Every structure is written in C-alpha cells, then in structure tokens.
C-alpha cells in the first residue's frame, strides 16, 4: 500500500502564542500509527508576541514562528514557502493561539482578519486540488475565512451555559459558514469541501478525550485522500 503523505502546519510552540503542544503531538501520534509520511512546516515570520506561559502575560522577547516550531518538530520543520502541493495528499493544522496570532490576525480582528500569505496560499491550493484538510481547536477559523460557505465545528454551545467560544461560532456564521455543534470526541466532515474539524481544547474536557477527537479527525482525513 502506498503511504499517504500529509503536510502539517505549526504556528510556534506553546498554547498562548504558538501551536498547542498536546494537539500537535496527538496529530503526529495518530498519523504515525496510520503509517502516513509526514512533514512539518511553519511560516518563516515573526510571532505576534511572546507569552510567559506561567503568568499568561506578554514579554518583551521577539521570536520566529519557524524557529519556535522546531521545538515541537525536534528540528525537522521546513519553511512553509517551500511546500509543493504535488508532494502531499492532505493538510492538517493543529490549534493553539498561534493560529489566531501568527497564521492569521484573528486574535485582533476576528472575522475581519487576514491570513498570513503563505498559509493562505497553501490552504487555497489544497482546497482547489480537492485534497482533504483537517483542522482542530481554533484552526477552523482559517477555513472559514478562505473557503466561503464551508461547514465547521469549534465545539458544542448547547452543552455548557458558559462555553467560552460561543463568540467564535457566531463569527463563523457571520462569515457565511455553517457551525455544527459537536462533542470533543466527535468530528464534523464537510464532504463538499473535504474539511474535517474537531474542537479539541476549545472544549473543557479531559486530555484523553481531546486525543480521541483528533484521532477521529486524522482517520477521516486519510480516508478522504
């Protein structure tokens, strides 16, 4: 059987200013278990800012998204500008605030955001060539911005009165997308656009359930190849 080749985009290292480490690890574990060939990529740009993960407060440091992504990738990460669409069968983007700060400026502008240039180009190429895209946590906002009318989930607003990401779901709807309520261990498949989404840490759930949801996302992305 021919190996399925999957590109994974990181946005730095650490939930508050980069890729969420557990989500990134879960993606890699499940791709490895499935026997996929994987390459990690990141845009070679400055981070929006650097956050002290003990205090949650920004610092005066300046860091680079590609360099910081190397921490998760064990050094094996490439500049996203080097990605060649014909080399890959699918794309997956883990979450973390880096998606909303470095891969886009969603954290500042919400639905009026722009997507970082290389990220926009890659997502549009995968979509145009009908190759599946897997997104978890906050990363579905990238598809919402770039793929009009797509179907996505960032969680389930009917399960928790104080669900903190209801505004995100509303913003997706305002962009013309359909938000579908899903539990943390569930996924939503937009068959028309070949998008697979799961909420991960957008939900307040045990980490093993987040890994379970990401496993389902990875499985379905590979099935769509």
Short mmCIF file of C-alpha atoms in Angstrom, two decimals:
data_model
loop_
_atom_site.label_atom_id
_atom_site.label_comp_id
_atom_site.label_asym_id
_atom_site.label_seq_id
_atom_site.Cartn_x
_atom_site.Cartn_y
_atom_site.Cartn_z
CA UNK A 1 0.00 0.00 0.00
CA UNK A 2 1.29 3.43 -0.93
CA UNK A 3 1.88 5.69 2.04
CA UNK A 4 -0.34 8.72 2.35
CA UNK A 5 1.65 11.92 2.57
CA UNK A 6 0.46 14.62 4.96
CA UNK A 7 1.75 18.15 5.49
CA UNK A 8 1.24 19.62 8.97
CA UNK A 9 1.44 23.37 9.62
CA UNK A 10 2.65 24.59 13.01
CA UNK A 11 2.36 28.13 14.38
CA UNK A 12 5.10 28.21 17.01
CA UNK A 13 5.40 26.35 20.31
CA UNK A 14 3.01 26.80 23.21
CA UNK A 15 -0.73 27.29 23.53
CA UNK A 16 -0.75 31.05 24.22
CA UNK A 17 1.48 32.18 21.37
CA UNK A 18 2.03 29.16 19.12
CA UNK A 19 0.82 25.64 18.40
CA UNK A 20 -0.88 23.76 21.22
CA UNK A 21 1.69 21.10 22.11
CA UNK A 22 -0.72 18.30 23.05
CA UNK A 23 -2.78 18.79 19.90
CA UNK A 24 0.35 18.79 17.75
CA UNK A 25 1.60 15.64 19.46
CA UNK A 26 -1.77 13.92 19.06
CA UNK A 27 -1.79 14.70 15.34
CA UNK A 28 1.70 13.23 14.97
CA UNK A 29 0.90 10.13 17.04
CA UNK A 30 -2.21 9.27 15.04
CA UNK A 31 -0.53 9.95 11.70
CA UNK A 32 2.36 7.73 12.76
CA UNK A 33 0.01 4.95 13.83
CA UNK A 34 -1.70 5.16 10.44
CA UNK A 35 1.64 4.80 8.65
CA UNK A 36 1.50 8.21 6.98
CA UNK A 37 4.52 10.08 5.70
CA UNK A 38 4.59 13.47 7.43
CA UNK A 39 6.46 16.74 7.09
CA UNK A 40 6.04 19.65 9.48
CA UNK A 41 6.01 23.19 8.09
CA UNK A 42 5.73 26.69 9.55
CA UNK A 43 5.78 30.19 8.09
CA UNK A 44 9.11 31.98 8.44
CA UNK A 45 7.67 35.08 10.15
CA UNK A 46 7.88 36.87 13.47
CA UNK A 47 5.46 35.89 16.21
CA UNK A 48 2.81 38.46 17.06
CA UNK A 49 4.25 38.41 20.58
CA UNK A 50 5.76 36.04 23.14
CA UNK A 51 3.74 34.97 26.18
CA UNK A 52 5.12 33.80 29.54
CA UNK A 53 3.17 30.57 29.93
CA UNK A 54 3.46 30.69 33.73
CA UNK A 55 1.81 34.09 34.05
CA UNK A 56 -0.11 34.31 30.79
CA UNK A 57 1.37 37.77 30.20
CA UNK A 58 3.27 39.02 27.12
CA UNK A 59 7.02 39.59 27.45
CA UNK A 60 9.45 41.87 25.63
CA UNK A 61 11.00 38.98 23.70
CA UNK A 62 10.81 38.56 19.93
CA UNK A 63 10.68 35.09 18.40
CA UNK A 64 10.29 33.49 14.98
CA UNK A 65 7.42 31.10 14.19
CA UNK A 66 9.55 28.70 12.14
CA UNK A 67 12.32 28.59 14.74
CA UNK A 68 9.91 28.03 17.63
CA UNK A 69 8.03 25.33 15.70
CA UNK A 70 11.33 23.46 15.59
CA UNK A 71 10.88 22.77 19.32
CA UNK A 72 7.84 20.59 18.61
CA UNK A 73 9.27 19.21 15.37
CA UNK A 74 12.54 18.14 17.03
CA UNK A 75 14.22 20.36 14.46
CA UNK A 76 12.59 18.68 11.45
CA UNK A 77 10.46 21.58 10.20
CA UNK A 78 10.56 23.38 6.86
CA UNK A 79 9.69 26.87 5.74
CA UNK A 80 6.07 26.78 4.55
CA UNK A 81 7.09 28.72 1.45
CA UNK A 82 8.92 25.55 0.30
CA UNK A 83 5.80 23.35 0.33
CA UNK A 84 4.98 21.85 -3.08
CA UNK A 85 1.33 20.88 -3.40
CA UNK A 86 2.04 17.87 -5.63
CA UNK A 87 4.10 16.23 -2.88
CA UNK A 88 1.20 15.97 -0.46
CA UNK A 89 -2.15 14.20 -0.23
CA UNK A 90 -3.60 16.11 2.72
CA UNK A 91 -3.06 19.02 5.12
CA UNK A 92 -3.59 19.20 8.88
CA UNK A 93 -3.31 22.26 11.13
CA UNK A 94 -3.32 21.85 14.94
CA UNK A 95 -4.73 24.64 17.10
CA UNK A 96 -3.28 26.95 19.71
CA UNK A 97 -3.44 30.74 19.84
CA UNK A 98 -0.59 30.86 17.32
CA UNK A 99 -3.21 30.11 14.66
CA UNK A 100 -5.05 33.30 15.63
CA UNK A 101 -1.88 35.35 16.19
CA UNK A 102 0.74 34.09 13.74
CA UNK A 103 -1.09 32.20 10.98
CA UNK A 104 -3.69 34.98 10.94
CA UNK A 105 -4.63 38.03 12.99
CA UNK A 106 -7.96 36.58 14.12
CA UNK A 107 -6.99 37.27 17.75
CA UNK A 108 -7.02 41.01 16.98
CA UNK A 109 -9.57 41.39 14.21
CA UNK A 110 -11.87 38.36 14.49
CA UNK A 111 -13.92 37.75 11.35
CA UNK A 112 -12.30 40.81 9.72
CA UNK A 113 -8.88 39.17 9.94
CA UNK A 114 -6.40 38.39 7.19
CA UNK A 115 -4.49 35.12 6.87
CA UNK A 116 -0.69 35.05 6.64
CA UNK A 117 0.33 34.93 2.99
CA UNK A 118 1.98 31.52 2.75
CA UNK A 119 -0.75 29.93 4.89
CA UNK A 120 -3.47 31.39 2.65
CA UNK A 121 -1.72 30.16 -0.49
CA UNK A 122 -1.30 26.62 0.85
CA UNK A 123 -4.87 26.25 2.12
CA UNK A 124 -6.29 27.57 -1.15
CA UNK A 125 -4.11 25.18 -3.17
CA UNK A 126 -5.18 22.14 -1.14
CA UNK A 127 -8.81 23.15 -1.46
CA UNK A 128 -8.56 23.89 -5.19
CA UNK A 129 -6.98 20.49 -5.85
CA UNK A 130 -9.66 18.74 -3.74
CA UNK A 131 -7.18 17.44 -1.19
CA UNK A 132 -8.55 16.98 2.35
CA UNK A 133 -7.79 19.43 5.14
CA UNK A 134 -8.01 18.59 8.86
CA UNK A 135 -8.41 21.38 11.40
CA UNK A 136 -8.78 21.33 15.18
CA UNK A 137 -9.38 23.77 18.01
CA UNK A 138 -9.25 27.37 16.68
CA UNK A 139 -7.72 26.49 13.29
CA UNK A 140 -11.13 26.08 11.57
CA UNK A 141 -11.30 29.90 11.51
CA UNK A 142 -8.70 29.79 8.71
CA UNK A 143 -11.04 27.75 6.52
CA UNK A 144 -13.96 29.96 7.49
CA UNK A 145 -12.07 32.97 6.17
CA UNK A 146 -10.76 31.34 3.00
CA UNK A 147 -13.46 28.84 1.94
CA UNK A 148 -16.84 30.60 1.73
CA UNK A 149 -19.85 28.63 2.88
CA UNK A 150 -17.94 25.72 4.41
CA UNK A 151 -19.17 23.62 7.35
CA UNK A 152 -17.14 23.56 10.57
CA UNK A 153 -17.19 22.83 14.27
CA UNK A 154 -15.38 24.54 17.13
CA UNK A 155 -17.37 22.75 19.83
CA UNK A 156 -20.85 22.47 21.24
CA UNK A 157 -22.59 25.58 22.58
CA UNK A 158 -25.62 23.61 23.81
CA UNK A 159 -23.70 21.60 26.41
CA UNK A 160 -22.33 24.37 28.59
CA UNK A 161 -24.02 27.62 29.54
CA UNK A 162 -20.63 29.26 29.95
CA UNK A 163 -19.00 27.80 26.85
CA UNK A 164 -16.28 30.41 26.27
CA UNK A 165 -16.11 30.08 22.48
CA UNK A 166 -19.70 30.85 21.53
CA UNK A 167 -18.49 34.12 20.02
CA UNK A 168 -16.15 32.18 17.74
CA UNK A 169 -19.04 30.06 16.49
CA UNK A 170 -21.09 33.20 15.90
CA UNK A 171 -18.23 34.80 13.97
CA UNK A 172 -18.01 31.71 11.74
CA UNK A 173 -21.71 32.06 10.98
CA UNK A 174 -21.27 35.76 10.20
CA UNK A 175 -18.65 34.73 7.63
CA UNK A 176 -21.31 32.64 5.92
CA UNK A 177 -20.21 29.28 7.29
CA UNK A 178 -22.35 26.63 8.95
CA UNK A 179 -21.27 25.89 12.51
CA UNK A 180 -22.16 22.36 13.61
CA UNK A 181 -22.29 21.50 17.33
CA UNK A 182 -20.06 18.54 18.16
CA UNK A 183 -18.73 16.99 21.36
CA UNK A 184 -14.98 16.97 22.00
CA UNK A 185 -14.57 13.35 20.85
CA UNK A 186 -16.58 13.96 17.68
CA UNK A 187 -15.76 15.44 14.29
CA UNK A 188 -17.63 17.15 11.51
CA UNK A 189 -16.99 16.29 7.87
CA UNK A 190 -17.77 18.80 5.15
CA UNK A 191 -17.79 16.36 2.24
CA UNK A 192 -18.17 19.03 -0.42
CA UNK A 193 -15.05 20.91 0.70
CA UNK A 194 -13.18 17.89 2.10
CA UNK A 195 -12.81 19.57 5.50
CA UNK A 196 -12.64 17.60 8.76
CA UNK A 197 -12.87 19.56 12.01
CA UNK A 198 -12.85 18.75 15.71
CA UNK A 199 -12.96 21.07 18.73
CA UNK A 200 -10.03 19.78 20.85
CA UNK A 201 -9.14 22.34 23.56
CA UNK A 202 -11.99 24.62 22.54
CA UNK A 203 -13.88 22.35 24.93
CA UNK A 204 -13.14 21.93 28.62
CA UNK A 205 -12.50 18.20 28.50
CA UNK A 206 -10.02 15.57 29.73
CA UNK A 207 -6.93 15.36 27.57
CA UNK A 208 -7.61 11.75 26.52
CA UNK A 209 -10.95 12.82 25.03
CA UNK A 210 -9.18 15.57 23.09
CA UNK A 211 -6.75 12.95 21.74
CA UNK A 212 -9.75 10.77 20.80
CA UNK A 213 -11.33 13.59 18.79
CA UNK A 214 -8.08 14.30 17.00
CA UNK A 215 -7.71 10.59 16.23
CA UNK A 216 -11.09 10.61 14.52
CA UNK A 217 -10.13 13.73 12.59
CA UNK A 218 -6.88 12.17 11.38
CA UNK A 219 -8.63 8.94 10.38
CA UNK A 220 -11.25 10.74 8.33
CA UNK A 221 -8.71 12.99 6.63
CA UNK A 222 -6.78 9.91 5.50
CA UNK A 223 -9.99 8.24 4.30
CA UNK A 224 -10.74 11.27 2.12
CA UNK A 225 -7.39 11.03 0.34
#
